[in-house]
Amino acid sequence: MAGLTTGLSAKVAAASLSAVALAGAAFAVPAQAATVTPQQAAGGAPQSQISNLQVTPEVASRTWFEKFGNDPRVLKLQASSPAMGGRQIPLAVIPAGEPNRPTIYLLNGAGSAEQNSDWLSMSDVVNFYADKKVNVVVPQAGAFSYYTDWNVSPESNYLRGPQKWETFLTKELPGPLEARLQANNKRAIAGMSMSATSSLLLAQHNPGFYDAVGSFAGCAQTAYPAQYEFLRLTVNRGGGQPEQMWGPMGSPTNRYNDAFLNAAKLRGTELYISSATGLASATDLPGYHMARGVDPLVAHIGSAQLIVEGGVIEAAVNNCTHNFKAKLDQLGIPADYNFRNAGTHSWPGWHQDLERSWATFWRAFYAK
């Protein structure tokens, strides 16, 4: 699913986060601790080389770097990907500030940092995690890639060269990066929209590697007709086709990358899963934004886009997510759910997820 990137969204993202209750999540039965090390997950794969970020003109122009380039709370690093021909991936890292702490891999949505629709540009992630004593790693690339390994590179727009994001994120990066951060062997992976799907898949493909997963408004189903076309809507924006990514609908690779079909592989992992109904909430209406200084014309145009486009996307996500809950319930796999009665496919809901998911991650890291 594509995250909405509008001028209005940026205004919303700049607003301070409201306090949210963590009740309920903290009382779920804890899962088993992850036991697989980065070296075991890598299985002999070549490793990333970690270095300080080379600030190219392209990097310097990104919103996230303009905001945090001189902020000492954010480490600006880069990591090579042997599987992607040595490509250098920018990393924004919020360090724990002390050794032997867990790591959260926080993935961006469809447009990622390439379209300035990333966590650092559009949310309060740095302030929120600054005092949590956990390492937070945000790869600042990967637009429209689903953070997966593609069968064929589209060689178009954002998707040029080998697209081997799962290999990078699960085999090449964790070992050297966590060693540099002096992290322990506890970790979580989370994402919103497009990468909410990816987070579930990477955990399923690497059992025992992640203690927790956060899926914020994503669709677990990918090997079904309507949901396969959802993939197309997203990867088309980057110049690709789902057939290039995972092969034809229902193919073995497509089914392997369907988190609904493979839900049983999440047993033992702490889960936080969210979606809204797609109905407009207070934060989607023009008056909310005009009260915060947004130009009335911008507020009305942005709200119309959120209510129509964002509403349709989130309604589809909501259907996927309730189907996924039914599957997990059938399997007896618990999760912390945040089903919002209103809200479109936009940043205010993901702001809430950023905060509420911390109870799930904390339990996975410290209650075992």
Tab-separated table of C-alpha atoms in Angstrom, residues 90-223:
chain	number	residue	atom	x	y	z
A	90	PRO	CA	21.942	5.489	3.819
A	91	LEU	CA	20.986	4.651	7.399
A	92	ALA	CA	19.512	6.958	10.020
A	93	VAL	CA	20.214	5.428	13.429
A	94	ILE	CA	18.851	6.557	16.770
A	95	PRO	CA	21.369	4.914	19.123
A	96	ALA	CA	20.527	3.449	22.498
A	97	GLY	CA	23.323	5.400	24.137
A	98	GLU	CA	24.748	2.369	25.917
A	99	PRO	CA	25.828	-1.161	24.990
A	100	ASN	CA	23.872	-4.404	25.261
A	101	ARG	CA	20.568	-2.945	24.126
A	102	PRO	CA	17.998	-4.201	21.557
A	103	THR	CA	17.599	-2.994	17.982
A	104	ILE	CA	14.450	-2.011	16.104
A	105	TYR	CA	14.587	-1.999	12.319
A	106	LEU	CA	11.976	0.579	11.278
A	107	LEU	CA	11.090	0.484	7.586
A	108	ASN	CA	9.579	3.297	5.514
A	109	GLY	CA	6.497	3.173	3.319
A	110	ALA	CA	6.188	3.187	-0.456
A	111	GLY	CA	7.889	6.497	-1.287
A	112	SER	CA	10.531	6.136	1.450
A	113	ALA	CA	13.187	8.828	1.825
A	114	GLU	CA	13.397	9.188	-1.952
A	115	GLN	CA	10.034	10.982	-1.818
A	116	ASN	CA	10.575	12.553	1.614
A	117	SER	CA	7.853	10.350	3.091
A	118	ASP	CA	10.033	8.578	5.638
A	119	TRP	CA	9.780	8.251	9.410
A	120	LEU	CA	12.312	10.995	10.159
A	121	SER	CA	10.694	13.476	7.770
A	122	MET	CA	7.084	12.790	8.672
A	123	SER	CA	6.969	11.755	12.325
A	124	ASP	CA	8.325	12.427	15.790
A	125	VAL	CA	10.313	9.200	15.804
A	126	VAL	CA	13.565	10.788	17.003
A	127	ASN	CA	11.995	12.488	20.008
A	128	PHE	CA	9.949	9.423	20.865
A	129	TYR	CA	12.831	6.944	20.869
A	130	ALA	CA	15.498	9.314	22.202
A	131	ASP	CA	15.071	8.120	25.802
A	132	LYS	CA	14.005	4.506	25.220
A	133	LYS	CA	17.522	3.008	25.344
A	134	VAL	CA	16.998	1.024	22.169
A	135	ASN	CA	18.790	1.251	18.827
A	136	VAL	CA	16.429	2.295	16.014
A	137	VAL	CA	17.645	1.756	12.448
A	138	VAL	CA	15.821	3.395	9.534
A	139	PRO	CA	17.121	2.504	6.033
A	140	GLN	CA	16.689	5.683	4.001
A	141	ALA	CA	16.166	4.065	0.599
A	142	GLY	CA	14.070	1.313	-0.971
A	143	ALA	CA	11.145	3.223	-2.467
A	144	PHE	CA	8.458	0.959	-3.980
A	145	SER	CA	10.624	-2.144	-3.424
A	146	TYR	CA	8.520	-3.865	-0.737
A	147	TYR	CA	11.929	-4.437	0.898
A	148	THR	CA	12.000	-7.832	-0.766
A	149	ASP	CA	14.214	-9.781	-3.159
A	150	TRP	CA	12.957	-9.266	-6.715
A	151	ASN	CA	13.125	-11.958	-9.372
A	152	VAL	CA	13.935	-9.375	-12.074
A	153	SER	CA	15.056	-5.771	-11.731
A	154	PRO	CA	12.653	-3.364	-13.487
A	155	GLU	CA	15.547	-1.016	-14.350
A	156	SER	CA	13.090	1.843	-14.208
A	157	ASN	CA	12.645	4.974	-12.134
A	158	TYR	CA	13.351	4.077	-8.474
A	159	LEU	CA	13.951	0.388	-9.123
A	160	ARG	CA	17.297	0.286	-10.884
A	161	GLY	CA	19.894	-2.403	-10.380
A	162	PRO	CA	19.451	-5.568	-8.304
A	163	GLN	CA	16.622	-5.311	-5.779
A	164	LYS	CA	17.735	-7.633	-2.975
A	165	TRP	CA	16.372	-5.858	0.069
A	166	GLU	CA	15.520	-8.911	2.142
A	167	THR	CA	19.052	-10.219	1.699
A	168	PHE	CA	20.426	-6.835	2.744
A	169	LEU	CA	18.173	-6.395	5.770
A	170	THR	CA	18.367	-9.932	7.152
A	171	LYS	CA	21.766	-11.299	6.073
A	172	GLU	CA	24.167	-8.495	5.162
A	173	LEU	CA	23.340	-5.629	7.532
A	174	PRO	CA	22.512	-6.919	11.059
A	175	GLY	CA	25.849	-8.511	11.930
A	176	PRO	CA	28.223	-5.608	11.262
A	177	LEU	CA	25.740	-2.903	12.276
A	178	GLU	CA	24.742	-4.473	15.577
A	179	ALA	CA	28.408	-5.103	16.325
A	180	ARG	CA	29.157	-1.420	15.745
A	181	LEU	CA	26.250	-0.439	17.997
A	182	GLN	CA	27.315	-3.034	20.616
A	183	ALA	CA	23.731	-4.280	20.563
A	184	ASN	CA	22.483	-7.475	22.147
A	185	ASN	CA	20.693	-10.278	20.286
A	186	LYS	CA	17.194	-8.897	20.753
A	187	ARG	CA	15.555	-7.186	17.801
A	188	ALA	CA	12.265	-6.155	16.251
A	189	ILE	CA	11.190	-5.142	12.783
A	190	ALA	CA	8.329	-2.792	11.986
A	191	GLY	CA	6.895	-0.807	9.132
A	192	MET	CA	3.864	1.056	7.875
A	193	SER	CA	1.828	0.656	4.714
A	194	MET	CA	4.039	-1.155	2.155
A	195	SER	CA	6.639	-2.145	4.724
A	196	ALA	CA	4.023	-3.403	7.191
A	197	THR	CA	3.657	-6.315	4.791
A	198	SER	CA	7.441	-6.597	4.501
A	199	SER	CA	7.950	-6.729	8.258
A	200	LEU	CA	5.657	-9.737	8.601
A	201	LEU	CA	7.390	-11.502	5.713
A	202	LEU	CA	10.952	-10.941	6.907
A	203	ALA	CA	10.026	-12.373	10.299
A	204	GLN	CA	8.342	-15.393	8.704
A	205	HIS	CA	11.326	-16.053	6.457
A	206	ASN	CA	13.745	-15.862	9.395
A	207	PRO	CA	12.108	-17.691	12.316
A	208	GLY	CA	13.775	-17.064	15.639
A	209	PHE	CA	15.545	-13.916	14.438
A	210	TYR	CA	13.057	-11.225	15.532
A	211	ASP	CA	11.540	-10.968	18.989
A	212	ALA	CA	8.735	-8.705	17.772
A	213	VAL	CA	7.043	-7.418	14.628
A	214	GLY	CA	5.041	-4.241	14.093
A	215	SER	CA	2.649	-4.140	11.126
A	216	PHE	CA	1.087	-0.680	10.844
A	217	ALA	CA	-1.746	-0.605	8.286
A	218	GLY	CA	-0.459	-3.225	5.894
A	219	CYS	CA	-1.979	-6.120	3.973
A	220	ALA	CA	-0.778	-9.606	4.852
A	221	GLN	CA	-2.499	-11.167	1.833
A	222	THR	CA	-0.584	-10.874	-1.447
A	223	ALA	CA	-1.421	-14.062	-3.389
